[in-house]
Short mmCIF file of C-alpha atoms in Angstrom, two decimals:
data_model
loop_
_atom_site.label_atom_id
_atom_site.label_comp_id
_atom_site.label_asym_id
_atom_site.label_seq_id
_atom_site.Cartn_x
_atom_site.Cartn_y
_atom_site.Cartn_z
CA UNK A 1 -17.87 -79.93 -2.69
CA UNK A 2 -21.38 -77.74 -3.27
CA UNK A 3 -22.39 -76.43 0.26
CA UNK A 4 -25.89 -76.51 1.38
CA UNK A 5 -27.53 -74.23 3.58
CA UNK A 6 -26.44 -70.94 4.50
CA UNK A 7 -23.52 -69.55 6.74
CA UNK A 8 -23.51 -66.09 8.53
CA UNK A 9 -20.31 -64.21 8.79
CA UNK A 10 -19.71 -60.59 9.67
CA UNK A 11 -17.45 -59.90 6.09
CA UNK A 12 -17.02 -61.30 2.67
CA UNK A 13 -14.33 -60.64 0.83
CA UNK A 14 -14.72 -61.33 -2.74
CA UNK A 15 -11.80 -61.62 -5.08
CA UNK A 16 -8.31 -62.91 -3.60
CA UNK A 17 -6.25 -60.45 -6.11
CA UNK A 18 -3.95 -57.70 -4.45
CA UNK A 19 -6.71 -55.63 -3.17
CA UNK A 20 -8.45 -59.02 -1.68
CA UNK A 21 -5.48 -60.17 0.12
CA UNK A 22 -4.84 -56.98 1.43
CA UNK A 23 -8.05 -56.33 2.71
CA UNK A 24 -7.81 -59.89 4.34
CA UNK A 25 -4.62 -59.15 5.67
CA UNK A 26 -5.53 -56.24 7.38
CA UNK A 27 -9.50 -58.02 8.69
CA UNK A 28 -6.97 -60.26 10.22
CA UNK A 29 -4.71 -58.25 12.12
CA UNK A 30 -7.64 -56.18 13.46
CA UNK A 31 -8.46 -59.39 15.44
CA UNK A 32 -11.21 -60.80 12.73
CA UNK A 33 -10.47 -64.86 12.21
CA UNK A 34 -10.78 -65.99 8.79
CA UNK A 35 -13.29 -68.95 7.93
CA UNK A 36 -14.89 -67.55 11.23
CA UNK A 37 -15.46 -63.92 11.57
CA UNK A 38 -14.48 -63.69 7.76
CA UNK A 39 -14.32 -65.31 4.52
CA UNK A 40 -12.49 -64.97 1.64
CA UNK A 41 -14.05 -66.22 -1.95
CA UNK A 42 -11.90 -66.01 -5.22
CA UNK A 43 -13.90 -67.05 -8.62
CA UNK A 44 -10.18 -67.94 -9.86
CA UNK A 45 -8.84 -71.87 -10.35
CA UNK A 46 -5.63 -70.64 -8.01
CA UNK A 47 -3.78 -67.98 -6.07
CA UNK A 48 -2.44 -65.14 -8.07
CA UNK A 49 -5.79 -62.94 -9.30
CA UNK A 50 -5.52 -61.77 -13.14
CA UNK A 51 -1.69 -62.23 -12.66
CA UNK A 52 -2.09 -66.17 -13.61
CA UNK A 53 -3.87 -65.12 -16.77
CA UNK A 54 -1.16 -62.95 -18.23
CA UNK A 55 1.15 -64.11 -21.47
CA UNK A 56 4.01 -66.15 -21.31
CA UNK A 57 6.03 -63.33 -22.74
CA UNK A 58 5.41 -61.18 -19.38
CA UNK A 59 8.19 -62.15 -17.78
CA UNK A 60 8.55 -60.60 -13.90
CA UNK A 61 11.34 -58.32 -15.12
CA UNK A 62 9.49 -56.98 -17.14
CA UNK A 63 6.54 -56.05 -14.43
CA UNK A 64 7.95 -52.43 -13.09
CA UNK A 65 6.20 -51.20 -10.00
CA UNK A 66 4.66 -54.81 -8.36
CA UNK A 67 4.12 -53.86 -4.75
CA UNK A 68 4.75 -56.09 -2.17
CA UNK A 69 1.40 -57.25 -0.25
CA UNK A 70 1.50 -55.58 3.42
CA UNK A 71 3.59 -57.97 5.82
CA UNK A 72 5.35 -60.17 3.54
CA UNK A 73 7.72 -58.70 0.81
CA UNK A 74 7.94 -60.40 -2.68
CA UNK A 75 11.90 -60.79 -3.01
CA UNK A 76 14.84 -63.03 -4.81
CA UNK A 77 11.83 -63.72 -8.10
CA UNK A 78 13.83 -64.48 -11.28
CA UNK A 79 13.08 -61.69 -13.78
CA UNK A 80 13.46 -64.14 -16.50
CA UNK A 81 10.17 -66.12 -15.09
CA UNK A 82 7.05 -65.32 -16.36
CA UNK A 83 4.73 -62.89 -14.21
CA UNK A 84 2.47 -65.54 -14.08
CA UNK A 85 4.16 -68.31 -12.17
CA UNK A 86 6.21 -65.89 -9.85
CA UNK A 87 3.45 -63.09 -8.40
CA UNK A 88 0.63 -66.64 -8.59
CA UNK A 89 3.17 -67.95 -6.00
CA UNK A 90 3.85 -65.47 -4.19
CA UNK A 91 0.01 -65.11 -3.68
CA UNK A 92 -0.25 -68.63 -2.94
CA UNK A 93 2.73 -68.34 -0.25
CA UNK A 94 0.58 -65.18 1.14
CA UNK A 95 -2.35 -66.97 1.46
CA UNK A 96 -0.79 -69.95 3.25
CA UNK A 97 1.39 -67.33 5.44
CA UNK A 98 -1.74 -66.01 7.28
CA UNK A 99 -4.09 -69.05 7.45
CA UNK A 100 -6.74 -66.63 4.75
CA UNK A 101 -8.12 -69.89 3.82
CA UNK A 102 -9.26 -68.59 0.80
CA UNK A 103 -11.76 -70.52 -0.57
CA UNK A 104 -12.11 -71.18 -4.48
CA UNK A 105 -13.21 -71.40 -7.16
CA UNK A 106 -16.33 -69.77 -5.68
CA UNK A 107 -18.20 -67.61 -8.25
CA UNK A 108 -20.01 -64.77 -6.96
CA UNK A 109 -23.64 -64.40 -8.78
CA UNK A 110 -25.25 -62.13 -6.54
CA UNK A 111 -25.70 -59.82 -3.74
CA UNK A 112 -28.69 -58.70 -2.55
CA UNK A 113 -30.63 -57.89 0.56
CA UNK A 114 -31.13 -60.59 3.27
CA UNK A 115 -34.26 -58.85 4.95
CA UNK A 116 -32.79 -58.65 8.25
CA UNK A 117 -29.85 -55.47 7.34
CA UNK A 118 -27.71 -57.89 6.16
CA UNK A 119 -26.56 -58.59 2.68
CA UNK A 120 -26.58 -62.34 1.28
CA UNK A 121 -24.54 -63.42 -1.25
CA UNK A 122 -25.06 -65.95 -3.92
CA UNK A 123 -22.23 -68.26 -4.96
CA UNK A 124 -21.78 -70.99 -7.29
CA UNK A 125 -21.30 -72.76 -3.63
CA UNK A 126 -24.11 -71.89 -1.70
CA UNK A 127 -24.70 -68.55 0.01
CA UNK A 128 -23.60 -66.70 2.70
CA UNK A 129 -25.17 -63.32 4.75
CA UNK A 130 -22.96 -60.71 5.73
CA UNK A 131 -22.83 -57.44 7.71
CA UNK A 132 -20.17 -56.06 5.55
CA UNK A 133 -18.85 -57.07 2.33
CA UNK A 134 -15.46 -55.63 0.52
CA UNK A 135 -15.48 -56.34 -3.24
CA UNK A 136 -12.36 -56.67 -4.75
CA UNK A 137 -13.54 -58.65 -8.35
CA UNK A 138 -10.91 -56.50 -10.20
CA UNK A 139 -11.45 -55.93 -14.38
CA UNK A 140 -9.74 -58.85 -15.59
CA UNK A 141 -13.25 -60.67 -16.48
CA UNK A 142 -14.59 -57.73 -17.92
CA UNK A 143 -12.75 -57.26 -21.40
CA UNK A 144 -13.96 -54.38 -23.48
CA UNK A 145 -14.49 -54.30 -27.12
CA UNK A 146 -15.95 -51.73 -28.96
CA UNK A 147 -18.16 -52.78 -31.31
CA UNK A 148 -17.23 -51.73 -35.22
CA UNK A 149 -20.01 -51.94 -38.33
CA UNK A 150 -18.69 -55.36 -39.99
CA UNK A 151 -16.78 -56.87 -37.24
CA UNK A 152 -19.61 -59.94 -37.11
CA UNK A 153 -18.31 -60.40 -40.85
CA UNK A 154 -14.48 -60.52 -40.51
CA UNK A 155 -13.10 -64.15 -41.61
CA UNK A 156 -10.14 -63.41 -39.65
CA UNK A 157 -9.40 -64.04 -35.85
CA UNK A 158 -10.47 -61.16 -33.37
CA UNK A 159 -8.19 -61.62 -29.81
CA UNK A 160 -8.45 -59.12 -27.12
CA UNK A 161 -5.88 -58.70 -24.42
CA UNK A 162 -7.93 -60.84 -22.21
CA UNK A 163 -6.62 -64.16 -24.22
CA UNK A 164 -3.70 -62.79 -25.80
CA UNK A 165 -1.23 -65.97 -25.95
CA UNK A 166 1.88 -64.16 -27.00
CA UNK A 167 3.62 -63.34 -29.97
CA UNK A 168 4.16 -66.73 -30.94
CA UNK A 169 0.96 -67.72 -32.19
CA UNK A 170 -0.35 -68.86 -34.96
CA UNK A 171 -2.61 -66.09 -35.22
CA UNK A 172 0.54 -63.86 -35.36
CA UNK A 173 3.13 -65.40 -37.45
CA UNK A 174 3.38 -64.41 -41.08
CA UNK A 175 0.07 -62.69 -40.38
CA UNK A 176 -1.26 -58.86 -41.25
CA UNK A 177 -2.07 -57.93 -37.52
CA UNK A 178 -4.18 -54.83 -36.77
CA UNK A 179 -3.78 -53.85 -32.98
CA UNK A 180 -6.20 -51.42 -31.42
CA UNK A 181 -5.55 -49.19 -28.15
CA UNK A 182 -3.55 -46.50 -26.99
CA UNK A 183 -2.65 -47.66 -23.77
CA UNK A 184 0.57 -49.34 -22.68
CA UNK A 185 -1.05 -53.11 -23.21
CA UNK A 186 -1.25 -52.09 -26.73
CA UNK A 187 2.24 -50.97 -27.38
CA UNK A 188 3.86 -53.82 -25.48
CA UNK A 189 1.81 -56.58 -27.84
CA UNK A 190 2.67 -53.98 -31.32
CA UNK A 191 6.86 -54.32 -30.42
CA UNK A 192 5.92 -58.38 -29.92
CA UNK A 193 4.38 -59.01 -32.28
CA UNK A 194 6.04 -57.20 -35.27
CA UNK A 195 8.64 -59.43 -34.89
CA UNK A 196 6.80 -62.08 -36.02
CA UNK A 197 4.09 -60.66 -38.51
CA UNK A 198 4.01 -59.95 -41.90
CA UNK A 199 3.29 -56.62 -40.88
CA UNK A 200 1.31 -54.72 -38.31
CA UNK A 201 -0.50 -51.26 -38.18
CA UNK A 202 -1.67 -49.44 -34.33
CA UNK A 203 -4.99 -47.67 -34.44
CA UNK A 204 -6.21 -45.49 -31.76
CA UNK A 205 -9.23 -43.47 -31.05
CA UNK A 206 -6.65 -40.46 -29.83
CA UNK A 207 -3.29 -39.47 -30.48
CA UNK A 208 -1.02 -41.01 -27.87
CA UNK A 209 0.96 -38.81 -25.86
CA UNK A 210 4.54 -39.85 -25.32
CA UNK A 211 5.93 -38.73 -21.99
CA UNK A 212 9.60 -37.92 -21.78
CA UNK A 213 11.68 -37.99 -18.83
CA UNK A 214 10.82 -38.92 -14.77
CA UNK A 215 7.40 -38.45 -13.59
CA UNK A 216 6.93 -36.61 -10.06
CA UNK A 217 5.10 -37.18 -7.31
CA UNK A 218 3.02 -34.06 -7.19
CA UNK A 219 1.92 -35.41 -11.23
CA UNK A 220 1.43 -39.17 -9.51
CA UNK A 221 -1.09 -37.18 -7.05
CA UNK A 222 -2.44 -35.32 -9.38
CA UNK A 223 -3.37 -37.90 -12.35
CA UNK A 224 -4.87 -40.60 -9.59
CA UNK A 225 -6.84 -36.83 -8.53
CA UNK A 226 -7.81 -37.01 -11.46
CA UNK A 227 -9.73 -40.32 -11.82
CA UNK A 228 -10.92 -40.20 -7.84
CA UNK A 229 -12.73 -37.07 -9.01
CA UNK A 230 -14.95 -39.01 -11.22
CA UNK A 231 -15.71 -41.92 -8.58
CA UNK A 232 -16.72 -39.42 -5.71
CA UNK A 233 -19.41 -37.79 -8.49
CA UNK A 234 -20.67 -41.50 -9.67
CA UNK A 235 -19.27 -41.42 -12.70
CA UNK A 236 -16.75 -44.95 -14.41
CA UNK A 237 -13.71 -44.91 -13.66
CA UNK A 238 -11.28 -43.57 -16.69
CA UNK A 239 -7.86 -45.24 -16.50
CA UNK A 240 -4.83 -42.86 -15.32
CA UNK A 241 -2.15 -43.35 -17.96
CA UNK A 242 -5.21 -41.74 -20.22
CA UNK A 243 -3.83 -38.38 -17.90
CA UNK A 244 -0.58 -39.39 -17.48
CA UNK A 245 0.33 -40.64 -20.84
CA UNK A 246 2.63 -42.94 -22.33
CA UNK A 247 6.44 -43.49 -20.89
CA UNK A 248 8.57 -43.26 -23.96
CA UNK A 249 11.08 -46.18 -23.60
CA UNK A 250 14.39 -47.22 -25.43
CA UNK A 251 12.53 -49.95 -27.15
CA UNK A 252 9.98 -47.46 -28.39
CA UNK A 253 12.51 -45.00 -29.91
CA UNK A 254 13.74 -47.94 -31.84
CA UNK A 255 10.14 -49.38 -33.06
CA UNK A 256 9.08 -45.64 -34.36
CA UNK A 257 12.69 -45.46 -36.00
CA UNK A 258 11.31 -48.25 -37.70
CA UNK A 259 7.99 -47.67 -38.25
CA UNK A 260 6.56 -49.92 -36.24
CA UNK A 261 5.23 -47.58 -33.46
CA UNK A 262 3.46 -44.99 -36.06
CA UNK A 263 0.01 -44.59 -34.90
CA UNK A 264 -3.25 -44.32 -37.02
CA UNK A 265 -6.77 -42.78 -36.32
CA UNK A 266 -9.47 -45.47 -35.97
CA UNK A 267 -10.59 -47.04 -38.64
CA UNK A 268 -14.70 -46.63 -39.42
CA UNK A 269 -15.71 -50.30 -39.96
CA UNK A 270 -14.02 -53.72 -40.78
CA UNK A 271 -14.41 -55.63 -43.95
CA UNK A 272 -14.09 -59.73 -44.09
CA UNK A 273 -10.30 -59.35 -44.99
CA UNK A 274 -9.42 -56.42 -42.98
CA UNK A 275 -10.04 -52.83 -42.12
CA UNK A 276 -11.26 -49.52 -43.21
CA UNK A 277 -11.02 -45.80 -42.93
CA UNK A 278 -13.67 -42.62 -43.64
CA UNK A 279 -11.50 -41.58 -46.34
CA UNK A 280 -11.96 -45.34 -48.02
CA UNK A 281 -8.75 -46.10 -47.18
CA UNK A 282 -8.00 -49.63 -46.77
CA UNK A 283 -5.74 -52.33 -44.86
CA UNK A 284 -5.34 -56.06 -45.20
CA UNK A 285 -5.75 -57.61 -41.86
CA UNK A 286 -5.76 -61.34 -40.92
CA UNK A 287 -6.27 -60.71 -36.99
CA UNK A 288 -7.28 -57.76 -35.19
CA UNK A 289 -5.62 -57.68 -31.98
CA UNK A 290 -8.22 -55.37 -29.36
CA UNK A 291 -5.94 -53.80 -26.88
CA UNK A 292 -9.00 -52.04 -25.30
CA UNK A 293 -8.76 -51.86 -21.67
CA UNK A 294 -11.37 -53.54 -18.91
CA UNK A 295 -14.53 -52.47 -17.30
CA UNK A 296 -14.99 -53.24 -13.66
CA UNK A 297 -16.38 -57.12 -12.58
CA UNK A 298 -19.52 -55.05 -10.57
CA UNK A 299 -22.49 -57.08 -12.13
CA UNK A 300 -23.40 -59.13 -9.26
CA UNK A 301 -24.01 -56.36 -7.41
CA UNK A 302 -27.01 -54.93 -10.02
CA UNK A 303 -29.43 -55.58 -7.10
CA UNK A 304 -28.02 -53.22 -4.65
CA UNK A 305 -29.03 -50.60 -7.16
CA UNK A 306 -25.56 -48.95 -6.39
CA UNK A 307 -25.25 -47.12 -10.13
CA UNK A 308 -25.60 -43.49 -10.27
CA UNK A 309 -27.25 -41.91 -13.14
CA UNK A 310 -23.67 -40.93 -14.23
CA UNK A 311 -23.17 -44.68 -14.51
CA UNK A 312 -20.78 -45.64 -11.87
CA UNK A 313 -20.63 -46.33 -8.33
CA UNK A 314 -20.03 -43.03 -6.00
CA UNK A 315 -17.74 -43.55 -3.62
CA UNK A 316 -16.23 -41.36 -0.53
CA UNK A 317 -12.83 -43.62 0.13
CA UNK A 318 -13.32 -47.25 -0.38
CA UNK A 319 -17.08 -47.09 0.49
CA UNK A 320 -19.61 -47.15 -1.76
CA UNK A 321 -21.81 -43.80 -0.79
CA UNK A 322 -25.39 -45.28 -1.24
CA UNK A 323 -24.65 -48.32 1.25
CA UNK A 324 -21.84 -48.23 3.86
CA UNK A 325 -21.72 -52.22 3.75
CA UNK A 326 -20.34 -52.62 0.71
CA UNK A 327 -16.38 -51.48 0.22
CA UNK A 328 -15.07 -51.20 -3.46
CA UNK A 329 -11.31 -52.30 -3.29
CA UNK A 330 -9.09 -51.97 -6.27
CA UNK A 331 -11.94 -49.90 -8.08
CA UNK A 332 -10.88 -46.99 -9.82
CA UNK A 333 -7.84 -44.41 -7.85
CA UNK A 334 -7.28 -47.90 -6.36
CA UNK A 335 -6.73 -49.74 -9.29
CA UNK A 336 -2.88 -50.16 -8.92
CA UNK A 337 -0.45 -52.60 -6.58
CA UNK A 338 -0.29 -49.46 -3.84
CA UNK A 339 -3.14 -48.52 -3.93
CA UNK A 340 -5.15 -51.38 -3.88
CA UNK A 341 -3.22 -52.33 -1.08
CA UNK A 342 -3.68 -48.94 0.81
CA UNK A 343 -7.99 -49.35 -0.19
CA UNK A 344 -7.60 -53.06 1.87
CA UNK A 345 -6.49 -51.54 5.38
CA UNK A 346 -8.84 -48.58 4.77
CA UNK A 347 -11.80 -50.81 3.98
CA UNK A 348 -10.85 -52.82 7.32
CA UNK A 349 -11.01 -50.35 9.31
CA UNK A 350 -13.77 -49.01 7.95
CA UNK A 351 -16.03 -52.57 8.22
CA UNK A 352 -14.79 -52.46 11.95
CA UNK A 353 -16.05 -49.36 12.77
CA UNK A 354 -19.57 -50.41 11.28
CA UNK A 355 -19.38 -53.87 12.89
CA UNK A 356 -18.68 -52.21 16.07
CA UNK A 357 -21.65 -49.71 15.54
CA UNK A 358 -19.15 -46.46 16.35
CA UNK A 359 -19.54 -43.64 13.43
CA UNK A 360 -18.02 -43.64 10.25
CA UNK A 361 -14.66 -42.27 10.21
CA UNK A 362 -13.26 -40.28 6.90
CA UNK A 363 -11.43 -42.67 4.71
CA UNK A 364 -7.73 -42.19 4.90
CA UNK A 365 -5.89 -39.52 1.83
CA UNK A 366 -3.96 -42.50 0.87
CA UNK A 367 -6.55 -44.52 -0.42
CA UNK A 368 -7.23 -41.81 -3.06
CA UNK A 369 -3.43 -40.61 -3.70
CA UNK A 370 -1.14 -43.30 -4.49
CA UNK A 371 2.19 -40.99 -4.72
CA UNK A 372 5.45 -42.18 -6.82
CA UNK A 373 6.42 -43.13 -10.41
CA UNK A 374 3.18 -44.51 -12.53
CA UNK A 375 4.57 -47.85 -14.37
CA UNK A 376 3.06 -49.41 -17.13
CA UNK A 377 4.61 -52.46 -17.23
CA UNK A 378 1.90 -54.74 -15.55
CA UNK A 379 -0.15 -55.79 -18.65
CA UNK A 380 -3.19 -54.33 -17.29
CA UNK A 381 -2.44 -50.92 -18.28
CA UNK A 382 -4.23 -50.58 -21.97
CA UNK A 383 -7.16 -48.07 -23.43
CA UNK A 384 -9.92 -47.75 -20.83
CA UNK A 385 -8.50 -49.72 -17.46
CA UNK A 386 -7.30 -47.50 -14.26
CA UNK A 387 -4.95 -50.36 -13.81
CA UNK A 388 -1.88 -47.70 -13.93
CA UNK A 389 1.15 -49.21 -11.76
CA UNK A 390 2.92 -46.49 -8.92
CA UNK A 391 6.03 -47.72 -7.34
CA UNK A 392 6.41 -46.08 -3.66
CA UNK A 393 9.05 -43.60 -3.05
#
């Protein structure tokens, strides 16, 4: 049902992914009432964030480093399921758990000054004005592609990770498959899908680098350093396994044994029937498979003028330097199951302070170092994301 009119509320919350639940979670047990005090929109058809768009072929065992949402842990899921169904509900349990009453699917156009210090925001269901508002839209809607000279002409099928359907697809089968991206999204589909194709080449733009062995905690602080660097001086957010590189796996042994996992420099444009190099090298393709990573979902706050000439959004913690209202959540060092989750209770007590009128308080360390283990495992990970997985010590 379209509402009418306009409602008033002291924080949205937009996006009901990790980093929207937890922020929720946390508005809620700082004695804010949801549907009242707060309300929580999610663009999506149904609990579970970008986690109900991911393949078939994701199973749950195969997602290392899913952190539990703060107060109720995920426990007893069937590795076998797919990632999809169990983490969807599990977020749908959440939800329920705590009365969030999310509301959905709400799509959020807009945001933009209400005249009075207040921000209004423009849904696909009406509009409400806040005094706060903690965005937490994620990357999923925001594939990226590079454009290539030719790619309007190729009489093949282009996919990107966004609407990868697994493996066992027609536009994999028997098929010359090109897959581009160095990140861990990239690899995963390559194994998959050679299985099943005719054969299969991996481009990158950079040589992959293959980490051996455990990876510390100081080097977990340090590459999530490394991206929160760029966000405090306004510039995008670059993804963290681009710093922490690639965890060389059993699997991955065994697919360079074979030749599967042997990487190639970027091609320079794409014909109608497949691809080719600088050198005039050239490769049959039937699909091209664009493993490129996500940008953040920020567009409907263009009006806010929140861009720096760098082009991204400065922030000092969670909030966004150029207006203390507005709370990025699962942007950039807090692009990752902990740490999104650690950017929800900072953001609440942040909004609280400003509801309350008392001075801003420095964010909390944690938001910005997200200590343990990177994992790579949550199909997120790829070329250009900060979606890099840390499992707590």
């Amino acid at each position: 049902m379209v509402r009418t009119g306009m409602d008033d509320v002291s924080v949205v919350v937009a996006g009901a992914g990790q980093a929207g639940l937890s922020s929720a979670f946390h508005l809620r047990r700082l004695g804010l009432v949801p549907g009242r005090d707060f309300v929580v929109l999610d663009h999506a058809p149904r609990p579970g964030g970008a986690w109900q768009f991911r393949w078939p072929t994701l199973t749950y065992g195969r997602v290392h480093g899913m952190h539990s949402l703060p107060g109720m842990e995920l426990t007893g899921a069937d590795p076998g399921r797919p990632s999809s169904e169990v983490i969807g509900g599990y977020f749908a349990d959440y939800e329920r758990a705590f009365g969030l009453q999310v509301r959905r699917p709400v799509h959020v156009r807009s945001v933009q000054e209400a005249g009075d210090g207040r921000l209004r925001v423009e849904t696909s269901r009406g509009a409400w004005t806040t005094r706060a508002l903690i965005n937490a839209t994620g990357t999923w809607d925001r594939p990226f592609r590079p454009r290539y000279p030719g790619g309007e002409d190729f009489l093949g099928r282009q996919l990107h990770t966004a609407d990868y359907p697994g493996p066992h697809s027609d536009a994999f089968t028997d098929k010359h498959v090109v897959v581009i991206g160095g990140g861990t999204s990239a690899v995963q589909h390559l194994l998959e899908i050679a299985e099943v194709a005719a054969g299969t080449a991996w481009v990158t733009r950079r040589e992959p680098v293959f980490r051996e062995g455990p990876f510390t905690e100081d080097q977990g602080r340090a590459a999530v350093a490394l991206v929160a660097e760029r966000v405090r001086h306004g510039l995008p957010p670059r993804s963290v396994v681009s710093v922490t590189g690639l965890p060389m796996t059993e699997a991955m042994r065994e697919a360079r044994e074979r030749g599967v996992l042997a990487r190639q420099p970027m091609f320079e444009r794409i014909l109608p029937d497949g691809v080719e190099w600088s050198d005039g090298r050239r490769m049959r393709a039937d699909t091209l498979l664009w493993a490129t990573g996500f940008r953040p979902a920020v567009g409907h706050l263009a009006p806010l003028r929140l861009r720096e000439p760098g082009g991204g959004i400065r922030l000092d913690g969670t909030r966004v330097a150029a207006d203390p209202r507005v709370h990025l959540v699962g942007y950039g060092p807090s692009a990752s199951t902990v740490g999104a989750g650690r950017a929800g209770r900072a953001a609440a007590r942040e909004v609280l302070r400003l509801l309350d009128g008392t001075p801003t308080a420095r964010p909390l360390r944690a938001v910005e170092g997200t200590p343990g283990e990177p994992e790579h495992g949550s199909g997120r990970s790829s070329e250009g994301v900060a979606a890099t997985e840390f499992r707590p010590r």
